[in-house]
PDB file of C-alpha atoms in Angstrom:
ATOM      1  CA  UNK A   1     -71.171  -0.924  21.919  1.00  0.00           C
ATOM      2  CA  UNK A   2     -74.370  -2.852  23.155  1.00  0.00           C
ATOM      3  CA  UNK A   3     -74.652  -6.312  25.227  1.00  0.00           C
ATOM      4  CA  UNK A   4     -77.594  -7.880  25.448  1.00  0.00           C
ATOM      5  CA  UNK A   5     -79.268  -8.406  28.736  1.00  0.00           C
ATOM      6  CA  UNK A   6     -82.259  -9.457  30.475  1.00  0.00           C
ATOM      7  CA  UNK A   7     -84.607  -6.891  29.837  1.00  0.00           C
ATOM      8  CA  UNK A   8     -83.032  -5.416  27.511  1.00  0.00           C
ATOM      9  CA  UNK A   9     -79.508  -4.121  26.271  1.00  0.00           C
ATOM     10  CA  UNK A  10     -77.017  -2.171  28.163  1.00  0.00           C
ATOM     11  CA  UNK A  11     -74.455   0.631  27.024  1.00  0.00           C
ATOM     12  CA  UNK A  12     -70.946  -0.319  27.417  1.00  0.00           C
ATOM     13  CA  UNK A  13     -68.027   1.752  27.399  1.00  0.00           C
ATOM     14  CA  UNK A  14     -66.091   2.212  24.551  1.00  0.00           C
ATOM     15  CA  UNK A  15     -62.227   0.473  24.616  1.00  0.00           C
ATOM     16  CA  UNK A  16     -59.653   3.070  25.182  1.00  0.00           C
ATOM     17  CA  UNK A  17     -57.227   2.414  22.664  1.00  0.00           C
ATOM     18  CA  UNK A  18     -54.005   4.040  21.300  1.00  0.00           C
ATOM     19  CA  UNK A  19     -55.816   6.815  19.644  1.00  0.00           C
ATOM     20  CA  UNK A  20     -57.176   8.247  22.670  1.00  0.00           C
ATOM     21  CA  UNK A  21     -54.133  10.137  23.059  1.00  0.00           C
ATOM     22  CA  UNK A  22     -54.130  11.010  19.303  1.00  0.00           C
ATOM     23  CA  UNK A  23     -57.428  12.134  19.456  1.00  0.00           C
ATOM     24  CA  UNK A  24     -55.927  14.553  22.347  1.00  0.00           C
ATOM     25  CA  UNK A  25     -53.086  15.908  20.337  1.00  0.00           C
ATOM     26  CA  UNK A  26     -55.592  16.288  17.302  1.00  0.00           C
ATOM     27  CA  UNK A  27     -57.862  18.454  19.600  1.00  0.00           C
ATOM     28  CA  UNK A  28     -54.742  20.720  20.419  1.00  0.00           C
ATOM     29  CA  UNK A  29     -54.336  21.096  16.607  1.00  0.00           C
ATOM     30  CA  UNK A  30     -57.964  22.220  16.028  1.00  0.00           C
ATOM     31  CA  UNK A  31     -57.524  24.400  18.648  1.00  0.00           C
ATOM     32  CA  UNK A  32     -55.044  26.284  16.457  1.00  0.00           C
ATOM     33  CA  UNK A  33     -57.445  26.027  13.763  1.00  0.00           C
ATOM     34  CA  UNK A  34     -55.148  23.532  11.627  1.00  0.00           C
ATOM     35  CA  UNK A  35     -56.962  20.042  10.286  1.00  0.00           C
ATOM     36  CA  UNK A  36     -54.883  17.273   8.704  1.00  0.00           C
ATOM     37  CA  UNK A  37     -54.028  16.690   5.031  1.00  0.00           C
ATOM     38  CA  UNK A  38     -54.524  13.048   5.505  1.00  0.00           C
ATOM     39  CA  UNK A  39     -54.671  10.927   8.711  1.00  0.00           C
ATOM     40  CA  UNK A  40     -53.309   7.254   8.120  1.00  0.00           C
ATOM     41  CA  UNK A  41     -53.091   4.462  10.758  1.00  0.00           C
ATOM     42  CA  UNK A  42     -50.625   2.407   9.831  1.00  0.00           C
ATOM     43  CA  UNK A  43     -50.627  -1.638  11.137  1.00  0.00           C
ATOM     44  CA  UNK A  44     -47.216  -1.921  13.138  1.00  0.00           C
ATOM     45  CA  UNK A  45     -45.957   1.021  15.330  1.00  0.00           C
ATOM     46  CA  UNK A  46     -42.651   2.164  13.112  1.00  0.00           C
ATOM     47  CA  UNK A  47     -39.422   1.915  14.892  1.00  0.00           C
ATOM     48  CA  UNK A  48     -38.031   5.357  12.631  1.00  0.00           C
ATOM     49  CA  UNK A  49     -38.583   7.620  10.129  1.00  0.00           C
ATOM     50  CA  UNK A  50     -37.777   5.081   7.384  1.00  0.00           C
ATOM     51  CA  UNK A  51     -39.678   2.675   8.169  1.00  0.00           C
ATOM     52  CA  UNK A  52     -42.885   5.247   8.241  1.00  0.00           C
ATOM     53  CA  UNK A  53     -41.698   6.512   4.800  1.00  0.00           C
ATOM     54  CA  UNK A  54     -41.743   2.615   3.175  1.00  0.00           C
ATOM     55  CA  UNK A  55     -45.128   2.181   4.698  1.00  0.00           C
ATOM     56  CA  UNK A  56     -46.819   5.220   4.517  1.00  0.00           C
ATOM     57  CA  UNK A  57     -45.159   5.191   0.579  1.00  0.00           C
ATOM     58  CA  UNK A  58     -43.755   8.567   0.556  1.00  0.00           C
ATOM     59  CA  UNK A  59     -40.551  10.081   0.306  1.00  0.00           C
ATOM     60  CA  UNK A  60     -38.816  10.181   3.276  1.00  0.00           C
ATOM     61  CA  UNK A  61     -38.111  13.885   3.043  1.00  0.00           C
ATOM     62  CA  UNK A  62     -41.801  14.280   4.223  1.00  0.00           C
ATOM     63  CA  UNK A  63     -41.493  12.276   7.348  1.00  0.00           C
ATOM     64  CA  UNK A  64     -40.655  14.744  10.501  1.00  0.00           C
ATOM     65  CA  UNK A  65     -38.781  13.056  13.005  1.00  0.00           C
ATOM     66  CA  UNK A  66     -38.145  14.810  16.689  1.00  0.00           C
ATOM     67  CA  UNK A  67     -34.876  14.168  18.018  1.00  0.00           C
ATOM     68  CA  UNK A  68     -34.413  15.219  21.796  1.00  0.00           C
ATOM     69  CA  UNK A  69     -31.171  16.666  22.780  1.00  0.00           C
ATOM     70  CA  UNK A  70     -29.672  18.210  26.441  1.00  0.00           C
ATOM     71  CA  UNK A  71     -27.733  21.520  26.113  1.00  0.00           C
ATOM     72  CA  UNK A  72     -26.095  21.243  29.336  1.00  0.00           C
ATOM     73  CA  UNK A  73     -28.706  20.887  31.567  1.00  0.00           C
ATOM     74  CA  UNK A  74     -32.050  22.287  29.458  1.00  0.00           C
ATOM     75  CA  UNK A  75     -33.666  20.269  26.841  1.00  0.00           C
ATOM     76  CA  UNK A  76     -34.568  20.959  23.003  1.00  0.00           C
ATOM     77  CA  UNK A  77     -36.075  18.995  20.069  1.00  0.00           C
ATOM     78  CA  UNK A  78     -34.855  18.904  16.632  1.00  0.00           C
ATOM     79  CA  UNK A  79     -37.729  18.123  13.891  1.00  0.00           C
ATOM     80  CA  UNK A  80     -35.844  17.117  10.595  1.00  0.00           C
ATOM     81  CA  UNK A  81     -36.520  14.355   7.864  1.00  0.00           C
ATOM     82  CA  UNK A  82     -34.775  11.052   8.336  1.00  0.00           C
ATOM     83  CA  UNK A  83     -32.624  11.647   5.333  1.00  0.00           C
ATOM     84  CA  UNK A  84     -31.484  15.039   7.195  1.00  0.00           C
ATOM     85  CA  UNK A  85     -30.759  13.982  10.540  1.00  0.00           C
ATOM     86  CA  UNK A  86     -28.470  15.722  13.232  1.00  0.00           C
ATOM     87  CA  UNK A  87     -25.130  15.022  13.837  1.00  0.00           C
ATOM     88  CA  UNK A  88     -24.291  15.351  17.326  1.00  0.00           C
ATOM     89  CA  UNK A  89     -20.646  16.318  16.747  1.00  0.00           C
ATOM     90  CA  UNK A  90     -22.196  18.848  14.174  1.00  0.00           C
ATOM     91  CA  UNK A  91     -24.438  20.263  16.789  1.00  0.00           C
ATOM     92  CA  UNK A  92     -22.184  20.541  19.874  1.00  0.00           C
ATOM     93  CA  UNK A  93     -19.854  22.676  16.986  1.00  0.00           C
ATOM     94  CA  UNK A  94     -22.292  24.591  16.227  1.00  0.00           C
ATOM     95  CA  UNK A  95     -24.011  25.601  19.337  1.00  0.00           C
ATOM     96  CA  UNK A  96     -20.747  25.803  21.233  1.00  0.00           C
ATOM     97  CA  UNK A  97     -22.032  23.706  24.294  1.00  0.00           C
ATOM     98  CA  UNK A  98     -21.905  20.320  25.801  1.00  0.00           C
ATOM     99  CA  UNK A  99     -24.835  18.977  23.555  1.00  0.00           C
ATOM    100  CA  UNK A 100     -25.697  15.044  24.206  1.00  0.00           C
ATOM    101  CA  UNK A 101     -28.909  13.451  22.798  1.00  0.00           C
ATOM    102  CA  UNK A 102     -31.261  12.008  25.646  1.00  0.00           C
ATOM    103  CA  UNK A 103     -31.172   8.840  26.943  1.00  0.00           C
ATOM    104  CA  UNK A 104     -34.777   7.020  27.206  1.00  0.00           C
ATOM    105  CA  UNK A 105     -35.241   7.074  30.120  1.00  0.00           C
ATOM    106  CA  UNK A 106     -35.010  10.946  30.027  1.00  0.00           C
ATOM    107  CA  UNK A 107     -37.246  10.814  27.052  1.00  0.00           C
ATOM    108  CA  UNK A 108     -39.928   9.346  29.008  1.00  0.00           C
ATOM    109  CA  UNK A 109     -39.542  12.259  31.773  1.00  0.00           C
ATOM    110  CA  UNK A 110     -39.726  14.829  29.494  1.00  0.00           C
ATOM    111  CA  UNK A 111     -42.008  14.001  27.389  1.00  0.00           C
ATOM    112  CA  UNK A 112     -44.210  11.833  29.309  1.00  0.00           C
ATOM    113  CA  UNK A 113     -44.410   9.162  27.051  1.00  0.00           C
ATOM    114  CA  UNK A 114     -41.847   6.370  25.745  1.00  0.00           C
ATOM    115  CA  UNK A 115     -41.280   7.882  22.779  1.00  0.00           C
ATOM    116  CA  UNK A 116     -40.061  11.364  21.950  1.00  0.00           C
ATOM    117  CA  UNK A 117     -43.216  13.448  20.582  1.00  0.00           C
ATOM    118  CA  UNK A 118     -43.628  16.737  19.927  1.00  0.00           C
ATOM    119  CA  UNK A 119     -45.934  19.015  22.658  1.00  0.00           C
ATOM    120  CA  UNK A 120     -48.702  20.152  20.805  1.00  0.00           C
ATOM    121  CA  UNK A 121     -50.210  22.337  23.917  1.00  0.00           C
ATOM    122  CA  UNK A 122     -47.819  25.758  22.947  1.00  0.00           C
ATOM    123  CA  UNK A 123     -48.873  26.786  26.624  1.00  0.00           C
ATOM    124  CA  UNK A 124     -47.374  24.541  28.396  1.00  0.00           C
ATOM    125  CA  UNK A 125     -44.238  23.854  26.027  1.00  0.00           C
ATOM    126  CA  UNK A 126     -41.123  22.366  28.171  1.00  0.00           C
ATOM    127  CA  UNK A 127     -38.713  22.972  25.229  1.00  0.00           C
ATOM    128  CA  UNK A 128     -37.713  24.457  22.315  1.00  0.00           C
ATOM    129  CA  UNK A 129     -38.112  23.177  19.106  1.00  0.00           C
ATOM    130  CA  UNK A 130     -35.549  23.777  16.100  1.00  0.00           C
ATOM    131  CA  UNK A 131     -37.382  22.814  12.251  1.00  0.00           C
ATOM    132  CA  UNK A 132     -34.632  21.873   9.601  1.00  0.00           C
ATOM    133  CA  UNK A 133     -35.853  24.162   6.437  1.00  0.00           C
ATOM    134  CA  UNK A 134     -35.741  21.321   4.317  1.00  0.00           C
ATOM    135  CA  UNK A 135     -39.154  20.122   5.852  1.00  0.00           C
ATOM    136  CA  UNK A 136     -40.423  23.206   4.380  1.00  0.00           C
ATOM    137  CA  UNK A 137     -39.488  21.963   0.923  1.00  0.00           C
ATOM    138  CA  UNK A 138     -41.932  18.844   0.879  1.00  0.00           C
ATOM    139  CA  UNK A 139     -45.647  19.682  -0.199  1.00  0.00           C
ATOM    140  CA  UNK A 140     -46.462  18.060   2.643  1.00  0.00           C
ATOM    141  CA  UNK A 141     -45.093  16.733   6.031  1.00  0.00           C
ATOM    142  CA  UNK A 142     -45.782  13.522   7.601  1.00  0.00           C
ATOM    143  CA  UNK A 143     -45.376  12.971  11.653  1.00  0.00           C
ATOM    144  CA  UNK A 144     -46.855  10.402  14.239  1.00  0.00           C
ATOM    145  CA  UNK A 145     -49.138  11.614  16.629  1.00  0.00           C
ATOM    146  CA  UNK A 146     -47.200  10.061  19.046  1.00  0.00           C
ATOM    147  CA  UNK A 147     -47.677   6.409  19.011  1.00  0.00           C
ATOM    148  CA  UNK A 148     -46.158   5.684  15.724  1.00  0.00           C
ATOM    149  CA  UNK A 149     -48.818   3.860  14.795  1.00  0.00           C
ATOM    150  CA  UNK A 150     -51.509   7.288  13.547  1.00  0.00           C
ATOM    151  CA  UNK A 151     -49.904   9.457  11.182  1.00  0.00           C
ATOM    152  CA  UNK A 152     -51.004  12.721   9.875  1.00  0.00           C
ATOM    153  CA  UNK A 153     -49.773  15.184   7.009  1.00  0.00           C
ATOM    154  CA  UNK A 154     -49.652  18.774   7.601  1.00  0.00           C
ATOM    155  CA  UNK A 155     -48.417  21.291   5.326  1.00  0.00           C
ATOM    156  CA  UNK A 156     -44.903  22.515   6.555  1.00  0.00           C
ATOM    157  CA  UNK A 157     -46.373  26.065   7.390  1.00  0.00           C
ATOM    158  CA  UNK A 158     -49.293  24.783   9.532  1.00  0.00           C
ATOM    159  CA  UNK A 159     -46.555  22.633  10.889  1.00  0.00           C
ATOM    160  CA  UNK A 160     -43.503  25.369  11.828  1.00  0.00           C
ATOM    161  CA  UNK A 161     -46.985  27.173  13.393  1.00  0.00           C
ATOM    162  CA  UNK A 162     -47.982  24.785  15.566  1.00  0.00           C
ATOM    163  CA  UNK A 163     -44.694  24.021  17.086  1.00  0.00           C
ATOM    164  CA  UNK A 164     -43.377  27.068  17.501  1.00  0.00           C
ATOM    165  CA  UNK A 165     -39.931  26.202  15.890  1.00  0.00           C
ATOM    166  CA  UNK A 166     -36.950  27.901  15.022  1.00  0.00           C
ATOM    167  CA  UNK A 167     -36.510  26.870  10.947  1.00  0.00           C
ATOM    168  CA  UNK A 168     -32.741  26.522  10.671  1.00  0.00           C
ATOM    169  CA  UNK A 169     -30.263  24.709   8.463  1.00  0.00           C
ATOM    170  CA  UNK A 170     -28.722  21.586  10.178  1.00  0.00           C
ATOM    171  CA  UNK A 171     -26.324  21.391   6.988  1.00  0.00           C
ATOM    172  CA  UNK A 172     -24.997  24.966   6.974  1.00  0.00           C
ATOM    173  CA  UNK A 173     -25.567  25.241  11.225  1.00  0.00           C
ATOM    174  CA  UNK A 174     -27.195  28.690  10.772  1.00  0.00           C
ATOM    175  CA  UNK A 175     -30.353  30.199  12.395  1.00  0.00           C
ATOM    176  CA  UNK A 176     -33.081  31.493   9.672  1.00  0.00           C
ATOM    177  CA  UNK A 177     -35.808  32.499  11.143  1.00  0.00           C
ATOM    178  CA  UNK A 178     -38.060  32.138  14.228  1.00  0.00           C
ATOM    179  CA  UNK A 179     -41.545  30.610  14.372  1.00  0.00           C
ATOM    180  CA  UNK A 180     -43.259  33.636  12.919  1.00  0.00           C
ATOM    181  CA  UNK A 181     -40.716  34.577  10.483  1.00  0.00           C
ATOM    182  CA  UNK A 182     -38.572  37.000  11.591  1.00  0.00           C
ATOM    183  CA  UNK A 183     -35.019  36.630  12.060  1.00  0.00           C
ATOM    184  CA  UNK A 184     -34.332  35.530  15.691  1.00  0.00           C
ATOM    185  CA  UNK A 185     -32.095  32.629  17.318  1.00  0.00           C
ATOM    186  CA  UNK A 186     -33.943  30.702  20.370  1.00  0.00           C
ATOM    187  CA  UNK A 187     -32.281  31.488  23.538  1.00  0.00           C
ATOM    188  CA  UNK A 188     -31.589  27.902  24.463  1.00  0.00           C
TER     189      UNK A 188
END
Protein backbone atom coordinates (compact mmCIF):
# COMPACT_ATOMS: atom_id res chain seq x y z
CA UNK A 1 0.00 0.00 0.00
CA UNK A 2 1.44 3.51 -1.04
CA UNK A 3 0.58 7.18 0.42
CA UNK A 4 1.56 9.90 -1.25
CA UNK A 5 3.95 12.34 0.25
CA UNK A 6 6.04 15.24 -0.28
CA UNK A 7 8.71 14.06 -2.29
CA UNK A 8 7.44 11.27 -3.11
CA UNK A 9 5.42 8.11 -1.86
CA UNK A 10 6.02 6.09 1.16
CA UNK A 11 5.56 2.22 1.87
CA UNK A 12 3.03 1.47 4.40
CA UNK A 13 2.47 -1.57 6.21
CA UNK A 14 0.10 -3.92 5.22
CA UNK A 15 -3.29 -4.33 7.73
CA UNK A 16 -3.02 -7.40 9.76
CA UNK A 17 -6.19 -8.96 9.35
CA UNK A 18 -7.89 -12.29 10.31
CA UNK A 19 -5.95 -14.27 7.86
CA UNK A 20 -2.71 -13.64 9.33
CA UNK A 21 -3.24 -16.44 11.53
CA UNK A 22 -4.63 -18.55 8.61
CA UNK A 23 -1.85 -17.83 6.64
CA UNK A 24 0.15 -19.39 9.80
CA UNK A 25 -1.80 -22.56 10.03
CA UNK A 26 -1.58 -22.82 6.09
CA UNK A 27 2.29 -22.62 6.41
CA UNK A 28 2.16 -25.59 9.00
CA UNK A 29 0.19 -27.51 6.29
CA UNK A 30 2.81 -26.91 3.54
CA UNK A 31 5.18 -27.88 5.83
CA UNK A 32 3.67 -31.38 5.68
CA UNK A 33 3.62 -31.04 2.07
CA UNK A 34 -0.38 -30.94 1.89
CA UNK A 35 -2.04 -27.79 -0.26
CA UNK A 36 -5.80 -27.15 -0.14
CA UNK A 37 -8.54 -28.47 -2.44
CA UNK A 38 -10.19 -25.15 -2.35
CA UNK A 39 -9.74 -22.19 0.06
CA UNK A 40 -13.09 -20.12 0.50
CA UNK A 41 -13.56 -17.00 2.71
CA UNK A 42 -16.79 -16.87 3.57
CA UNK A 43 -18.56 -13.15 4.62
CA UNK A 44 -19.81 -13.79 8.33
CA UNK A 45 -17.70 -15.91 10.80
CA UNK A 46 -20.17 -19.21 11.15
CA UNK A 47 -21.40 -19.87 14.58
CA UNK A 48 -21.34 -24.12 13.67
CA UNK A 49 -20.91 -26.60 11.35
CA UNK A 50 -24.33 -25.98 9.76
CA UNK A 51 -24.21 -22.87 9.19
CA UNK A 52 -20.65 -23.39 7.20
CA UNK A 53 -22.37 -26.24 5.27
CA UNK A 54 -25.52 -23.72 4.02
CA UNK A 55 -22.92 -21.20 3.07
CA UNK A 56 -20.14 -22.90 1.83
CA UNK A 57 -23.19 -25.13 -0.18
CA UNK A 58 -22.03 -28.50 0.66
CA UNK A 59 -23.22 -31.31 2.47
CA UNK A 60 -22.71 -31.10 5.87
CA UNK A 61 -21.04 -34.48 6.10
CA UNK A 62 -17.93 -32.61 4.68
CA UNK A 63 -17.73 -29.99 7.31
CA UNK A 64 -15.16 -31.18 10.26
CA UNK A 65 -16.05 -29.78 13.40
CA UNK A 66 -13.51 -30.10 16.65
CA UNK A 67 -15.23 -30.63 19.75
CA UNK A 68 -12.96 -30.28 22.96
CA UNK A 69 -13.59 -32.59 25.75
CA UNK A 70 -11.71 -33.16 29.52
CA UNK A 71 -11.08 -36.84 30.46
CA UNK A 72 -10.62 -36.19 34.00
CA UNK A 73 -8.09 -33.84 34.08
CA UNK A 74 -6.26 -34.17 30.32
CA UNK A 75 -7.81 -32.78 27.29
CA UNK A 76 -8.80 -34.34 23.74
CA UNK A 77 -10.55 -33.15 20.53
CA UNK A 78 -13.10 -34.94 18.64
CA UNK A 79 -13.20 -33.99 14.70
CA UNK A 80 -16.64 -35.31 13.35
CA UNK A 81 -19.28 -33.80 10.83
CA UNK A 82 -22.10 -31.81 12.34
CA UNK A 83 -24.59 -34.42 11.36
CA UNK A 84 -22.31 -36.97 13.49
CA UNK A 85 -21.68 -35.22 16.55
CA UNK A 86 -20.68 -36.68 20.07
CA UNK A 87 -22.84 -37.47 22.65
CA UNK A 88 -21.39 -36.83 25.88
CA UNK A 89 -23.34 -39.54 27.73
CA UNK A 90 -22.18 -41.79 24.73
CA UNK A 91 -18.61 -40.88 25.32
CA UNK A 92 -18.26 -41.01 29.14
CA UNK A 93 -19.88 -44.90 28.35
CA UNK A 94 -17.61 -45.56 26.20
CA UNK A 95 -14.37 -44.39 27.52
CA UNK A 96 -15.29 -45.39 31.04
CA UNK A 97 -14.20 -41.96 32.63
CA UNK A 98 -15.55 -38.75 33.91
CA UNK A 99 -15.70 -37.14 30.33
CA UNK A 100 -17.20 -33.35 30.33
CA UNK A 101 -16.90 -31.09 27.23
CA UNK A 102 -14.87 -27.76 27.96
CA UNK A 103 -16.18 -24.79 29.06
CA UNK A 104 -14.92 -21.53 27.00
CA UNK A 105 -13.12 -20.27 28.97
CA UNK A 106 -10.98 -23.51 29.00
CA UNK A 107 -11.20 -23.46 25.29
CA UNK A 108 -9.43 -20.29 25.12
CA UNK A 109 -6.51 -21.76 27.48
CA UNK A 110 -6.01 -24.58 25.57
CA UNK A 111 -6.18 -23.63 22.51
CA UNK A 112 -5.15 -20.14 22.63
CA UNK A 113 -7.78 -18.76 20.78
CA UNK A 114 -11.70 -18.23 21.41
CA UNK A 115 -12.65 -20.81 19.46
CA UNK A 116 -11.73 -24.48 19.55
CA UNK A 117 -9.23 -25.16 16.47
CA UNK A 118 -7.33 -27.84 15.67
CA UNK A 119 -3.15 -27.55 16.31
CA UNK A 120 -1.71 -27.84 13.11
CA UNK A 121 2.12 -27.72 14.55
CA UNK A 122 2.22 -31.94 15.28
CA UNK A 123 5.35 -30.89 17.45
CA UNK A 124 3.98 -29.14 19.79
CA UNK A 125 0.43 -30.95 19.95
CA UNK A 126 -1.29 -30.43 23.59
CA UNK A 127 -3.90 -33.15 22.82
CA UNK A 128 -5.11 -35.90 21.18
CA UNK A 129 -7.27 -35.89 18.45
CA UNK A 130 -10.01 -38.70 17.74
CA UNK A 131 -11.42 -38.51 13.61
CA UNK A 132 -15.03 -40.05 13.30
CA UNK A 133 -14.51 -42.48 10.05
CA UNK A 134 -17.37 -41.06 8.51
CA UNK A 135 -15.21 -37.92 7.55
CA UNK A 136 -13.32 -40.33 5.58
CA UNK A 137 -16.41 -41.07 3.50
CA UNK A 138 -16.80 -37.45 1.96
CA UNK A 139 -14.56 -36.77 -1.23
CA UNK A 140 -13.59 -34.02 0.47
CA UNK A 141 -13.51 -32.34 3.97
CA UNK A 142 -14.22 -28.87 4.79
CA UNK A 143 -12.73 -27.10 8.19
CA UNK A 144 -12.05 -23.39 9.29
CA UNK A 145 -8.70 -22.38 9.69
CA UNK A 146 -9.60 -21.15 12.80
CA UNK A 147 -11.52 -18.03 12.51
CA UNK A 148 -14.57 -19.39 10.93
CA UNK A 149 -14.50 -17.03 8.55
CA UNK A 150 -11.42 -18.96 5.84
CA UNK A 151 -12.30 -22.34 5.00
CA UNK A 152 -10.33 -24.91 3.26
CA UNK A 153 -11.06 -28.53 1.79
CA UNK A 154 -8.67 -31.23 2.29
CA UNK A 155 -9.08 -34.68 1.28
CA UNK A 156 -9.88 -36.85 4.44
CA UNK A 157 -6.41 -38.68 4.13
CA UNK A 158 -4.29 -35.48 3.95
CA UNK A 159 -6.58 -34.55 6.76
CA UNK A 160 -6.33 -37.82 9.39
CA UNK A 161 -2.31 -37.03 8.38
CA UNK A 162 -2.03 -33.84 9.46
CA UNK A 163 -3.74 -34.22 12.72
CA UNK A 164 -2.50 -37.12 13.85
CA UNK A 165 -5.96 -38.65 14.78
CA UNK A 166 -7.22 -41.74 15.98
CA UNK A 167 -10.18 -42.65 13.10
CA UNK A 168 -12.85 -44.25 15.27
CA UNK A 169 -16.59 -44.80 15.15
CA UNK A 170 -18.55 -42.39 17.48
CA UNK A 171 -21.76 -44.56 16.52
CA UNK A 172 -20.43 -48.04 17.31
CA UNK A 173 -17.75 -46.40 20.25
CA UNK A 174 -14.91 -48.56 18.83
CA UNK A 175 -11.23 -47.67 18.08
CA UNK A 176 -10.16 -48.43 14.24
CA UNK A 177 -7.13 -47.40 13.64
CA UNK A 178 -4.39 -44.90 14.62
CA UNK A 179 -3.09 -41.98 12.54
CA UNK A 180 -0.95 -44.13 10.30
CA UNK A 181 -3.19 -46.99 10.01
CA UNK A 182 -2.49 -49.52 12.20
CA UNK A 183 -4.66 -50.73 14.81
CA UNK A 184 -3.89 -48.82 18.07
CA UNK A 185 -6.19 -46.95 20.77
CA UNK A 186 -4.66 -43.39 21.99
CA UNK A 187 -3.60 -43.62 25.49
CA UNK A 188 -5.71 -40.74 26.68
Amino acid sequence: MLRKEPGGFQLLPKPLPLMIASEVRLAHLHTFGIKPTYIQRLDVACRDGWQAAELLAVNPSQIADLTLFWLSHRPFGVLHAPDHAPRLRRMQQWLGRLVRPMSPQDIAVVCHSPRARLPWNAGDRPFPILMDRHLLDAPVVWLSLGDNIYWIALTPNHLLWASAAYVVDLADGHWITDSIGEDASPSL
